[in-house]
Tab-separated table of C-alpha atoms and ligand atoms in Angstrom:
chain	number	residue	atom	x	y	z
A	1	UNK	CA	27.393	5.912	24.352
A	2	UNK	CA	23.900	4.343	25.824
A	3	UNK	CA	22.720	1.775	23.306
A	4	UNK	CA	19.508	2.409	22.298
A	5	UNK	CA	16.634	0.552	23.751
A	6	UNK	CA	15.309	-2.536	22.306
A	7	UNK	CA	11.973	-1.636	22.000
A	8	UNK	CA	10.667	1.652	21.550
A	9	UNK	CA	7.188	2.116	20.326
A	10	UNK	CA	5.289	5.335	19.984
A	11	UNK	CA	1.990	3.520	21.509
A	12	UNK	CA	3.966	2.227	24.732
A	13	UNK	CA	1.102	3.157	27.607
A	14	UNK	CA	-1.692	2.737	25.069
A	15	UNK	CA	-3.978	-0.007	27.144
A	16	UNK	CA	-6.091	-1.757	24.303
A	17	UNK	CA	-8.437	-4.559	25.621
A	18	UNK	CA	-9.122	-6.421	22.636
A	19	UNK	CA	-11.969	-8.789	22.315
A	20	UNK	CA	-12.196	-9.563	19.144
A	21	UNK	CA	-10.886	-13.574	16.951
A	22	UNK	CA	-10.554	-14.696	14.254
A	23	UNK	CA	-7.983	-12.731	12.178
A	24	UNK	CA	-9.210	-9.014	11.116
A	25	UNK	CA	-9.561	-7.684	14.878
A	26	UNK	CA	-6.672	-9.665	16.199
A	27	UNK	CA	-4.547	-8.516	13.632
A	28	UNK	CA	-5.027	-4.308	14.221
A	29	UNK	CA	-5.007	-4.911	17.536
A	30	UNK	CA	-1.609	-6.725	16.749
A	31	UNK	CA	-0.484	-3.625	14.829
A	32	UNK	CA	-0.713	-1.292	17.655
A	33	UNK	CA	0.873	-3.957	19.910
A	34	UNK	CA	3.845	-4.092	17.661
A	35	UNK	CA	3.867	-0.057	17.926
A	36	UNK	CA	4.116	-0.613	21.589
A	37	UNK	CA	0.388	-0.694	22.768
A	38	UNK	CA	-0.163	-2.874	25.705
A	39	UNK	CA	-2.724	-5.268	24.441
A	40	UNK	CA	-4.789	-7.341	26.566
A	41	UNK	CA	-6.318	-10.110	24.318
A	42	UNK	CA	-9.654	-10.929	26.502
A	43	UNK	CA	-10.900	-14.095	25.744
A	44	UNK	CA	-13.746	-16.748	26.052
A	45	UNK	CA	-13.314	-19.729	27.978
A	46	UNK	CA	-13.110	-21.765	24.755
A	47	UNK	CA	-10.518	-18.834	23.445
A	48	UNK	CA	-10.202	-17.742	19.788
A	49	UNK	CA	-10.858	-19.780	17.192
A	50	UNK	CA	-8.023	-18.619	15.292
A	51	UNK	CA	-6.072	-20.895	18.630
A	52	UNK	CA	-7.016	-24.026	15.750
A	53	UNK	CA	-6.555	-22.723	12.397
A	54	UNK	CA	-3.054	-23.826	10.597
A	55	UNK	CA	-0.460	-26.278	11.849
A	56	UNK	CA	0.230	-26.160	15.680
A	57	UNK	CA	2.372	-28.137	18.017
A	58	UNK	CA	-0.093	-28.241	20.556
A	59	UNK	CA	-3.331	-27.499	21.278
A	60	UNK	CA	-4.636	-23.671	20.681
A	61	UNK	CA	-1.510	-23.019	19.388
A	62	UNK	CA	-2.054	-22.521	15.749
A	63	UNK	CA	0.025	-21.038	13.451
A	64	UNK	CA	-2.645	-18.820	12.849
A	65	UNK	CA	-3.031	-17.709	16.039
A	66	UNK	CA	0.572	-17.233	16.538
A	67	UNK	CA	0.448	-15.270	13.542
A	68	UNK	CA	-2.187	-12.655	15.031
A	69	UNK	CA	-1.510	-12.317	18.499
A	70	UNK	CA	2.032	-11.409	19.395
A	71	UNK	CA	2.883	-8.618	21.590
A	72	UNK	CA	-0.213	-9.576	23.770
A	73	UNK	CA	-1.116	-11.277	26.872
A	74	UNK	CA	-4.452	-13.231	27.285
A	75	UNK	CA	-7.136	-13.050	30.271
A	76	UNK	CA	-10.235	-15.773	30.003
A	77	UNK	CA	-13.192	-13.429	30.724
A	78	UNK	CA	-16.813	-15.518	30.151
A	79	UNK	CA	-18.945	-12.504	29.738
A	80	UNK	CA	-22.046	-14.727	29.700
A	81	UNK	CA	-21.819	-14.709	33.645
A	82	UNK	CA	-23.397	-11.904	35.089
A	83	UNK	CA	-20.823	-11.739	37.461
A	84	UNK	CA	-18.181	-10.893	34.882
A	85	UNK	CA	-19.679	-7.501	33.983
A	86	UNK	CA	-17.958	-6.207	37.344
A	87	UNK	CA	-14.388	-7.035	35.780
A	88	UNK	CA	-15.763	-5.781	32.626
A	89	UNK	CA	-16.223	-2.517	33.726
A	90	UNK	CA	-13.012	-2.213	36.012
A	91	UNK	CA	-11.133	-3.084	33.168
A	92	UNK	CA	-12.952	-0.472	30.483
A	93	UNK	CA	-12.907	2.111	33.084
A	94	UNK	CA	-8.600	1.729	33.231
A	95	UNK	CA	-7.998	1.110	29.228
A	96	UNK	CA	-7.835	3.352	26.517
A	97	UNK	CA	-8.766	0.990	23.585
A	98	UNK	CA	-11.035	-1.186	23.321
A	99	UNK	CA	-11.153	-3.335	19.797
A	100	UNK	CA	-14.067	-6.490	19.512
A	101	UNK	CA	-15.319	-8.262	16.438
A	102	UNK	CA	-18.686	-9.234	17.736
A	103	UNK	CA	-21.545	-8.894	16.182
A	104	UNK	CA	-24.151	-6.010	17.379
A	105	UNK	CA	-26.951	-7.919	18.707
A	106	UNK	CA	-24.875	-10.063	20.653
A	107	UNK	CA	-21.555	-7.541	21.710
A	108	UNK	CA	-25.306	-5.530	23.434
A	109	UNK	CA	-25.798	-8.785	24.889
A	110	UNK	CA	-22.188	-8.768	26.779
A	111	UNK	CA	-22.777	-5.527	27.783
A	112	UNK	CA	-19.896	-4.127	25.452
A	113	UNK	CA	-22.217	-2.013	22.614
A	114	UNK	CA	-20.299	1.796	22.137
A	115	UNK	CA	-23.131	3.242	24.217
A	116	UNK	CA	-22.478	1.220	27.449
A	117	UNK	CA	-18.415	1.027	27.283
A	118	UNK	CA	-18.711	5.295	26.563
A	119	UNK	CA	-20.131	6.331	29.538
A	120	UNK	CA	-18.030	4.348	31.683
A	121	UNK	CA	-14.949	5.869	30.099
A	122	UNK	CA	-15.400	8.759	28.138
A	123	UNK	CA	-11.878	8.795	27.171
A	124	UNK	CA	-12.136	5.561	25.680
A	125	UNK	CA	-11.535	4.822	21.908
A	126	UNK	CA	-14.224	2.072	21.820
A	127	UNK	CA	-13.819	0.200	18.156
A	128	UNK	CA	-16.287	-2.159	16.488
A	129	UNK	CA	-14.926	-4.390	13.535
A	130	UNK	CA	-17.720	-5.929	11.695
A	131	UNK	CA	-18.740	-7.459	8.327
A	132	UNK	CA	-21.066	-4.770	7.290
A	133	UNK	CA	-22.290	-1.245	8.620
A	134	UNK	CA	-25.421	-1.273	10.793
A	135	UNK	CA	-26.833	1.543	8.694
A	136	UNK	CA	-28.193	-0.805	5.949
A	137	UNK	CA	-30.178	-4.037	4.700
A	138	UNK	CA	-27.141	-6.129	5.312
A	139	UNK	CA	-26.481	-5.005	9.351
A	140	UNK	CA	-25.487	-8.111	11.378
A	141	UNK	CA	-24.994	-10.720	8.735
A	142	UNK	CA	-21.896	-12.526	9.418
A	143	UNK	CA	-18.769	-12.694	7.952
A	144	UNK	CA	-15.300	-14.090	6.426
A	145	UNK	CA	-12.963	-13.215	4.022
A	146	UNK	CA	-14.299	-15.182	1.162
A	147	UNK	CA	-17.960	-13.723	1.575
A	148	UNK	CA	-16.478	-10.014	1.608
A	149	UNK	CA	-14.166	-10.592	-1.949
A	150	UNK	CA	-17.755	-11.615	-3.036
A	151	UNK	CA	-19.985	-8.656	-1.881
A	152	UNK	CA	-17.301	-6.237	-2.788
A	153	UNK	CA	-16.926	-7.560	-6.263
A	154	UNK	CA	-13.269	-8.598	-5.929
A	155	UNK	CA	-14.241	-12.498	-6.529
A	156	UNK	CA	-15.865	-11.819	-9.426
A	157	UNK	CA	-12.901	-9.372	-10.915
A	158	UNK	CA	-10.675	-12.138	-11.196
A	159	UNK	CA	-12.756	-14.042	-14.078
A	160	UNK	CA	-11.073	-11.848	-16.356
A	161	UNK	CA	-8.689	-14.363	-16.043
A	162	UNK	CA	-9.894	-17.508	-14.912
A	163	UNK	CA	-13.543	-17.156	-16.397
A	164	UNK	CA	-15.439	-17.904	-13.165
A	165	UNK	CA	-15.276	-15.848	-9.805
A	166	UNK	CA	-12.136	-17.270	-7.683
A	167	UNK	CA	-10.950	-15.594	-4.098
A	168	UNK	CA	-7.912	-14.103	-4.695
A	169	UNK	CA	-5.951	-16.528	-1.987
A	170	UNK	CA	-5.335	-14.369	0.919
A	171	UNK	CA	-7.238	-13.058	3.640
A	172	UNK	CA	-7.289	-9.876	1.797
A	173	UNK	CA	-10.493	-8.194	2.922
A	174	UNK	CA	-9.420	-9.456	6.416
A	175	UNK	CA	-6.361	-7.854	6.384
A	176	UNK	CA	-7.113	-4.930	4.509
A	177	UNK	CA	-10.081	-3.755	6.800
A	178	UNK	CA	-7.286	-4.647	9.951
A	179	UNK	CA	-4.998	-1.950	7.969
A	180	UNK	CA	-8.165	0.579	8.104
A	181	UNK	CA	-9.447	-0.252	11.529
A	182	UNK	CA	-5.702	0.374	13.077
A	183	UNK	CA	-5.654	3.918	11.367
A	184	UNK	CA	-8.870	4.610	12.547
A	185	UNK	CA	-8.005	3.719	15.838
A	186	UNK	CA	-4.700	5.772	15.781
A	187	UNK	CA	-6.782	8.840	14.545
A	188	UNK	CA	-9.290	8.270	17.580
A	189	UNK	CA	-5.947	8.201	19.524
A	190	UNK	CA	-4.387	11.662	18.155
A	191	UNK	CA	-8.125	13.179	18.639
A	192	UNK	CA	-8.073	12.169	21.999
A	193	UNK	CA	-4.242	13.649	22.874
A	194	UNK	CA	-5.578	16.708	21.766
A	195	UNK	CA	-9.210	17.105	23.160
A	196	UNK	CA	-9.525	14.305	25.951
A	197	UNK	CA	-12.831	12.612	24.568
A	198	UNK	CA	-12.789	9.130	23.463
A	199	UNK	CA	-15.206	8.122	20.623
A	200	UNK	CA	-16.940	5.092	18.745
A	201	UNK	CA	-15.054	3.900	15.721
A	202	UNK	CA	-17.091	1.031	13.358
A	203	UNK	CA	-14.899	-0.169	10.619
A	204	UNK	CA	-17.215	-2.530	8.524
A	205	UNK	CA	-15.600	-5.117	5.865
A	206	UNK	CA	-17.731	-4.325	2.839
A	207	UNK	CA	-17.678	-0.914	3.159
A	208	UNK	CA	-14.167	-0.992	3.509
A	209	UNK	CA	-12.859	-3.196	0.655
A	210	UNK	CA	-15.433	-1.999	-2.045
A	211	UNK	CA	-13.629	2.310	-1.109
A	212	UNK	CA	-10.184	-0.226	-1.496
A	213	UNK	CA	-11.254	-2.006	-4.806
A	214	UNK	CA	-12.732	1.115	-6.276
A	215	UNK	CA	-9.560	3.552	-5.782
A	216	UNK	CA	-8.688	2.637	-9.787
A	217	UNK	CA	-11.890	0.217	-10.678
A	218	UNK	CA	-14.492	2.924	-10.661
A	219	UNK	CA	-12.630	4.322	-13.783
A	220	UNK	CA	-15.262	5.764	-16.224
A	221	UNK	CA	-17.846	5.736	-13.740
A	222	UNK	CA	-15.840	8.398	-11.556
A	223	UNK	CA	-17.760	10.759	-13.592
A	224	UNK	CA	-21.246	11.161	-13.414
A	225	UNK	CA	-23.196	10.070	-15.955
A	226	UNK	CA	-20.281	7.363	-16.898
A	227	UNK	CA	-17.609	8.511	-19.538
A	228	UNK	CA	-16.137	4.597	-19.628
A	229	UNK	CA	-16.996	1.401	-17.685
A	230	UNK	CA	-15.962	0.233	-14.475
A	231	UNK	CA	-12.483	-1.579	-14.161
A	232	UNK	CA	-9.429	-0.312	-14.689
A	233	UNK	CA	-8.579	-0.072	-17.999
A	234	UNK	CA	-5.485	-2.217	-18.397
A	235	UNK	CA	-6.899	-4.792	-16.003
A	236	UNK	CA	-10.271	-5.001	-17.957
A	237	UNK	CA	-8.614	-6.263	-21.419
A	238	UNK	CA	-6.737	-9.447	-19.678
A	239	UNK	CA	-3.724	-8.704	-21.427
A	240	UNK	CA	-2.398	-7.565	-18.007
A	241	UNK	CA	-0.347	-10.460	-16.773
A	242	UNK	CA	2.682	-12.579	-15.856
A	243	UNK	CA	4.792	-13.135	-19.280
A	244	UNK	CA	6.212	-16.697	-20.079
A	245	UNK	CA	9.460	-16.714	-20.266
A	246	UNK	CA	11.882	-19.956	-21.244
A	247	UNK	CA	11.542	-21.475	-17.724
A	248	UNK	CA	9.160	-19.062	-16.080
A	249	UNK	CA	7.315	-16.322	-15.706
A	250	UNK	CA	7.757	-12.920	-15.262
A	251	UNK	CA	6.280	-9.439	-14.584
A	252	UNK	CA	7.035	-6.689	-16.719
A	253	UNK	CA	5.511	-3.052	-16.847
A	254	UNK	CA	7.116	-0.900	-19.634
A	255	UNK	CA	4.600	2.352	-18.423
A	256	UNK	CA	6.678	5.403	-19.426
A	257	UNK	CA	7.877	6.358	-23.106
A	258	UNK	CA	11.167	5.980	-22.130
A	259	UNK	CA	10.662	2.726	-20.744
A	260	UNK	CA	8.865	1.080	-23.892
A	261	UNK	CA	11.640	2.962	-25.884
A	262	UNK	CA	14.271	0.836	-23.991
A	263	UNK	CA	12.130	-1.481	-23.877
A	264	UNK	CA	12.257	-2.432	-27.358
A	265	UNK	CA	15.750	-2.318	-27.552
A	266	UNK	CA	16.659	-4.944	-24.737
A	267	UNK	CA	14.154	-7.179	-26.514
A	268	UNK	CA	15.680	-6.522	-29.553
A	269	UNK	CA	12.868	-4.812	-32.187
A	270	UNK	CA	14.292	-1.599	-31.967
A	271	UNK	CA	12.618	-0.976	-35.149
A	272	UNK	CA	9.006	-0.647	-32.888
A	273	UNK	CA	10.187	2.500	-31.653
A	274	UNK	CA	9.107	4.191	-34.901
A	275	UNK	CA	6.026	2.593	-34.651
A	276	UNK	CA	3.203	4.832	-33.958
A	277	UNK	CA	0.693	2.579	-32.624
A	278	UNK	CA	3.157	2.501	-29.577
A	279	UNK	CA	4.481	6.155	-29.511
A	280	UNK	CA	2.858	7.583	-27.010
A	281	UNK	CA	1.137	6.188	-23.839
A	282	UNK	CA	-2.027	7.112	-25.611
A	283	UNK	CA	-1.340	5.170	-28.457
A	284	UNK	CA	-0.230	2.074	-26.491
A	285	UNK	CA	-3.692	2.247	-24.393
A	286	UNK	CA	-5.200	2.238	-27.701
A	287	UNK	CA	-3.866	-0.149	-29.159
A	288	UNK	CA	-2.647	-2.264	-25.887
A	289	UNK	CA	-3.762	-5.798	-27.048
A	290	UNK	CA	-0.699	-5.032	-29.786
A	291	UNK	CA	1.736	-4.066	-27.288
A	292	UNK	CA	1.083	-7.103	-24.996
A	293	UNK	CA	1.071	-8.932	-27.387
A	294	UNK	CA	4.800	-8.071	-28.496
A	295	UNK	CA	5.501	-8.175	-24.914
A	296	UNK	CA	4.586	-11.998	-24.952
A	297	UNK	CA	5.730	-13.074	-28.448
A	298	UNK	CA	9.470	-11.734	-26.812
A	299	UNK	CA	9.045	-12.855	-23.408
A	300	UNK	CA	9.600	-16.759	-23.885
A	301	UNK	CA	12.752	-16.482	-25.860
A	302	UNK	CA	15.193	-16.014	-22.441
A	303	UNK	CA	15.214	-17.577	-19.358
A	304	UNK	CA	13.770	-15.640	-16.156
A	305	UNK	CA	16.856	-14.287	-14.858
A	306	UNK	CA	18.259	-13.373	-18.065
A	307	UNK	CA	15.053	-11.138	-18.570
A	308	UNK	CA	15.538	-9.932	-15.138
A	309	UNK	CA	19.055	-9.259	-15.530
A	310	UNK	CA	18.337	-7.188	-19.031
A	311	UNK	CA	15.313	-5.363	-17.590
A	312	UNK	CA	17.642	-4.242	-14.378
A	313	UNK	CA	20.235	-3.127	-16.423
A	314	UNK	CA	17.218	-0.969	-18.211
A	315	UNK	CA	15.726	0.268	-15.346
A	316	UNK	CA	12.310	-1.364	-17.429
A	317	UNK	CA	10.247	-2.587	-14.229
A	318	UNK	CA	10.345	-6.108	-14.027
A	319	UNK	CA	10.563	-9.061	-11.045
A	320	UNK	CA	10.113	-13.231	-11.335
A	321	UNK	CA	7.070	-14.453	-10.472
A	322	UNK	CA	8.228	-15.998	-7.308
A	323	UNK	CA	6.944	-18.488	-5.377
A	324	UNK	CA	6.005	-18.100	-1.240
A	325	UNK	CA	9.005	-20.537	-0.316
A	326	UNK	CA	11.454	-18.454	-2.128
A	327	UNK	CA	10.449	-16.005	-0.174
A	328	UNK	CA	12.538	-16.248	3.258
A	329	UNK	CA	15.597	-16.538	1.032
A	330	UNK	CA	14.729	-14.001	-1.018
A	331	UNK	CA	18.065	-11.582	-0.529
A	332	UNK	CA	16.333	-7.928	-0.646
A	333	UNK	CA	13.815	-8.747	2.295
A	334	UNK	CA	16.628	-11.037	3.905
A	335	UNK	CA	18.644	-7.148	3.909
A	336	UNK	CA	16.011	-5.215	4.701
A	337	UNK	CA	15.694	-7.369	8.089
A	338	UNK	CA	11.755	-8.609	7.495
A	339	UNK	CA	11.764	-11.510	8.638
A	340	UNK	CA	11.967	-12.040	12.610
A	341	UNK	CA	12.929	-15.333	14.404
A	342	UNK	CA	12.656	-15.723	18.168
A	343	UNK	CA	11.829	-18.408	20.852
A	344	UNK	CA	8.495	-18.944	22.182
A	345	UNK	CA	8.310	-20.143	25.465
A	346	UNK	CA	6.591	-23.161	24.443
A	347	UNK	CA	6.372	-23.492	20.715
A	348	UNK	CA	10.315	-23.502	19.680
A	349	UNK	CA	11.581	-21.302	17.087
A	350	UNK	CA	8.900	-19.173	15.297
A	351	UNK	CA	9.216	-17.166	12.138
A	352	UNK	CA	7.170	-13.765	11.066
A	353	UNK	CA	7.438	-11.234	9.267
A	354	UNK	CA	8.523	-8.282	11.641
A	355	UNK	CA	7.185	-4.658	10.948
A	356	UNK	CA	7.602	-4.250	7.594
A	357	UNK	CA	8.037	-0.463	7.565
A	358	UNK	CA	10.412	1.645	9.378
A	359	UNK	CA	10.175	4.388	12.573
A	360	UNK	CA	13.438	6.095	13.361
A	361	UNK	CA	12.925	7.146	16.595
A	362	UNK	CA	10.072	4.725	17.751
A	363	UNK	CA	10.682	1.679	15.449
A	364	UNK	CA	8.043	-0.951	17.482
A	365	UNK	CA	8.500	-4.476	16.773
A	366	UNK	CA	8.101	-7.477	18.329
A	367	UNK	CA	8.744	-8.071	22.120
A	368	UNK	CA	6.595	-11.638	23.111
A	369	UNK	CA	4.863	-14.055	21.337
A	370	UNK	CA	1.674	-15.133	21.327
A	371	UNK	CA	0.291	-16.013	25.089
A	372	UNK	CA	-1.424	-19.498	25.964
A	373	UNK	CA	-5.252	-18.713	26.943
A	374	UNK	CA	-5.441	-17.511	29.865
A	375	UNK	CA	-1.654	-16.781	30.106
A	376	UNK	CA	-1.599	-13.589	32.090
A	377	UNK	CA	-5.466	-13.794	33.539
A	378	UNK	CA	-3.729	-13.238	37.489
A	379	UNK	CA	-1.125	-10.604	36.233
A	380	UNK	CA	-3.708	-8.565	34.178
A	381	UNK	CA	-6.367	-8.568	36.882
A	382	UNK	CA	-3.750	-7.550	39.999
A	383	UNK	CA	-2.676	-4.366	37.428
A	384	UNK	CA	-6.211	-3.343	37.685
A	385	UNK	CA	-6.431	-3.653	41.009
A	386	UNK	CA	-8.073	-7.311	42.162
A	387	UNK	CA	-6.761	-8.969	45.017
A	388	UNK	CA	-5.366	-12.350	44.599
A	389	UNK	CA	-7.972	-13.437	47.026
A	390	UNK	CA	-10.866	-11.661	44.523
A	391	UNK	CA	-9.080	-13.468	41.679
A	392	UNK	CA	-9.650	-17.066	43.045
A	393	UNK	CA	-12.854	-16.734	43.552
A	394	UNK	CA	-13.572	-15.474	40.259
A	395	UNK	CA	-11.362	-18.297	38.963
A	396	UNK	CA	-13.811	-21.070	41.369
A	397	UNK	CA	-17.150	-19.168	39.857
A	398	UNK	CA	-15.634	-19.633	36.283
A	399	UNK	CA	-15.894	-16.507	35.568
A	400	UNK	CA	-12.241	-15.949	34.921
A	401	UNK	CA	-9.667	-18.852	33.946
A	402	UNK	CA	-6.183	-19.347	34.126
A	403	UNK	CA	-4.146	-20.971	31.766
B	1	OXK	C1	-16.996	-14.101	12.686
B	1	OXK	C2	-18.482	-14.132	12.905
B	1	OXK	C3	-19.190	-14.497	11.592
B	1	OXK	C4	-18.795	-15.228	13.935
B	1	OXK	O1	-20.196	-15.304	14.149
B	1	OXK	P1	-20.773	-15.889	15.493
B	1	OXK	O2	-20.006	-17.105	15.894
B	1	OXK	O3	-22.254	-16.043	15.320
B	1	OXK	O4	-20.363	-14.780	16.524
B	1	OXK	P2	-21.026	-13.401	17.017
B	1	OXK	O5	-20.060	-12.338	16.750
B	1	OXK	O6	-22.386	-13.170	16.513
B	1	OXK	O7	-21.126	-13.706	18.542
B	1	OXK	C5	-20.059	-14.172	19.223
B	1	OXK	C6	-20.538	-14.948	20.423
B	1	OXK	O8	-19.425	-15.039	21.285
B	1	OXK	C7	-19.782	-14.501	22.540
B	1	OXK	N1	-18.606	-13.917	23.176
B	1	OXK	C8	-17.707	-13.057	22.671
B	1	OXK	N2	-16.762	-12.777	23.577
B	1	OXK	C9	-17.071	-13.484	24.676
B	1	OXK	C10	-16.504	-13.648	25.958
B	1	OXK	N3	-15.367	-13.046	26.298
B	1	OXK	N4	-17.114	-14.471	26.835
B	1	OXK	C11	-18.241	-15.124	26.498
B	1	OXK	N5	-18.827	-15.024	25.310
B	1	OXK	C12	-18.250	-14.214	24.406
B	1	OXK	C13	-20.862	-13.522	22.240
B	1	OXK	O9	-21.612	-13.272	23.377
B	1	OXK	C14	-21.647	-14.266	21.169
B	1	OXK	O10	-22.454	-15.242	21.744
B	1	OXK	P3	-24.037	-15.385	21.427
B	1	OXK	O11	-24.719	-14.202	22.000
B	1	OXK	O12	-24.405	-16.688	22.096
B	1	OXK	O13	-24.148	-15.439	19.924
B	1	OXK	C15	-19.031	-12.788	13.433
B	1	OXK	O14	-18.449	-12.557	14.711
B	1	OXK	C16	-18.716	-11.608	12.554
B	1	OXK	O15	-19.299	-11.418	11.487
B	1	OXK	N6	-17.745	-10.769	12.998
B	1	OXK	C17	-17.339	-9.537	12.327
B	1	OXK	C18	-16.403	-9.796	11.162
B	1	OXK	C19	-15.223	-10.694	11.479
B	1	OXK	O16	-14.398	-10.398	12.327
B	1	OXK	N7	-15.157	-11.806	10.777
B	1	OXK	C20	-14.092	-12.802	10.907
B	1	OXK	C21	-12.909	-12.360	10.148
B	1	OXK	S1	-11.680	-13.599	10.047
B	1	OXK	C22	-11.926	-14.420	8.578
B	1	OXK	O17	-12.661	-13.997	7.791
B	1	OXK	C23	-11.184	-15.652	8.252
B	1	OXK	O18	-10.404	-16.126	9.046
B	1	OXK	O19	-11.416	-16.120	7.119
């Protein structure tokens, strides 16, 4: 029998150029690399700034970047030299994708505005990530994570339980508008497969995470006039979080009558389960503040993993609070295969996350690491047709680099 390949993505002959940094561009366009897109990271002679964000061994190296940009190679394009805009276009007019996180003003400025990069290549899929839509007050300002948790509302949420606005401590909004921008890029891609025509796609950050945050938070105010307030309802009271336990903490979410009914067995008041402030999931949201409360008086009287151990047996949903370091250890995403080890040419050993969801017949994953600037500049241009001859002398004008 023919072992099956090693990598097998559905995207394989997808060209994406991607000129976008940072994190939230480099990351979809990572996503459709790991699907087997063949993603050209074009960069700026000083490359992205990601290249110095985070530990690195050496320079432009970061873990950061590493963490963004596998599956790629890199080209140093200076699209402030007139002179570029010829490679510009030669590469547009033989991609499929193109992904950049520049702002409007100045991505019209490079000559790479939706407009412009559509009528070269109709068939493109030409994708703006920004911080905010252009249709409003707010078109062009820049942004970062941290300012996005804040417009959308998300900074503020979490004074429930600190009492002041605090970022929740990942590059959520980042992240999350990466998760958006690669299904609206796939979409553009199925649209295409079926009609031929390419199209603009504009995934903004605050329009993005405040549809994510309100999924649950506009609560009441899903009906018009408002019924309730905003914030879901559990979430709202404070009373939703991790329970002390003897030497921890832990989560615990008795949600279905059943569950609070075996609930209070395992934590031994069995006598609760006549108690009608907590008989039905109407009565517990009514009288919640109660129930938590019960939850945390029992909580601290076992160690972690005896809690975990009784709650498992249960079937009551329930996991330590674990810390980021237990994490590579931990033995269910040690099974499932997450985590993904492999040598980079120059870096040593590096460790990621691999795809964390599953394909069976096009499964993706990783294939190379992240690319020193200017890695594949001479490989990339020769595909698209430059002599070598043509090359050096955009190398001498600076127009190009090589790593
Ligand atoms: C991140 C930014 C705030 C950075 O602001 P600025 O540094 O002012 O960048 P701008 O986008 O306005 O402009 C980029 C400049 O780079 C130039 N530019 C871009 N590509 C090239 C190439 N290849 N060659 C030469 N010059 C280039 C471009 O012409 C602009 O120059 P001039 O014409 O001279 O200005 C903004 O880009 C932005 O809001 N982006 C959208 C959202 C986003 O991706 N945010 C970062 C997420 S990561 C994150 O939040 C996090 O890590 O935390």
């Amino acid at each position: 029998m023919t072992p099956p390949p090693l990598f097998r993505g559905a995207l394989e002959g997808v060209k994406v150029l991607d000129l976008s940094s940072v994190v939230l561009g480099p990351l979809a366009s990572q996503m459709l690399a790991d699907m087997g897109a063949d993603v050209i990271k074009v960069e700026a002679p000083q490359g992205d700034l990601a290249r110095s964000v985070g530990p690195a061994r050496h320079k432009g190296m970061s873990s950061l970047y590493l963490s963004c940009n596998r599956n790629k190679r890199s080209l140093v394009l200076d699209l402030k030299q007139p002179a570029a805009r010829e490679v510009l276009d030669t590469l547009v007019r033989g991609s499929d994708v193109l992904v950049h996180s520049v702002r409007t003003d100045a991505a019209a400025r490079i000559g790479i505005d939706a407009a412009r990069l559509l009528e070269l290549n109709p068939r493109l899929v030409s994708a703006h990530v920004k911080g905010f839509s252009d249709e409003g007050p707010y078109a062009g300002l820049p942004a970062f994570d941290d300012i996005i948790q804040a417009a959308s509302g998300l900074a503020q949420l979490q004074s429930i339980y600190t009492g002041e606005p605090r970022y929740m401590p990942a590059l959520v909004a980042d992240k999350t508008t990466a998760l958006y921008a690669a299904y609206a890029i796939v979409t553009a891609l199925f649209h295409r497969e079926r009609s031929g025509q390419g199209q603009a796609v504009d995934v903004p950050m605050f329009e993005t995470m405040t549809a994510f945050n309100m999924v649950e938070h506009l609560w009441g105010h899903t009906f018009q006039p408002p019924i309730d307030d905003m914030v879901y309802g559990s979430i709202r009271s404070g009373v939703r979080k991790p329970f002390r336990t003897a030497d921890g903490y832990i989560a615990l979410v008795p949600y279905t009558d059943a569950q609070w009914l075996r609930f209070f067995e395992v934590m031994g008041r069995p006598e609760l389960r006549e108690d009608e402030r907590f008989a039905t999931l109407a009565a517990r949201v009514r009288n919640h503040t109660v129930v938590f409360g019960e939850l945390e008086r029992a909580t601290g009287a076992r160690t972690t993993a005896e809690w975990v151990a009784a709650f498992r047996q249960a079937d009551i949903p329930a996991m330590p609070i674990q810390t980021l370091q237990q994490l590579p250890d931990d033995p269910q995403l040690k099974a499932s295969g997450l985590w993904h080890d492999a040598e980079h040419p120059t870096e040593g050993t590096l460790r990621f996350p691999g795809v964390p969801f599953t394909l069976s017949a096009t499964p993706g994953g990783v294939q190379r690491l992240a690319p020193s600037l200017g890695e594949h500049t001479d490989e990339v241009l020769e595909e698209f047709g430059f002599e070598r001859a043509a090359v050096d002398a955009l190398v001498t004008a600076g127009v190009v680099a090589r790593a």
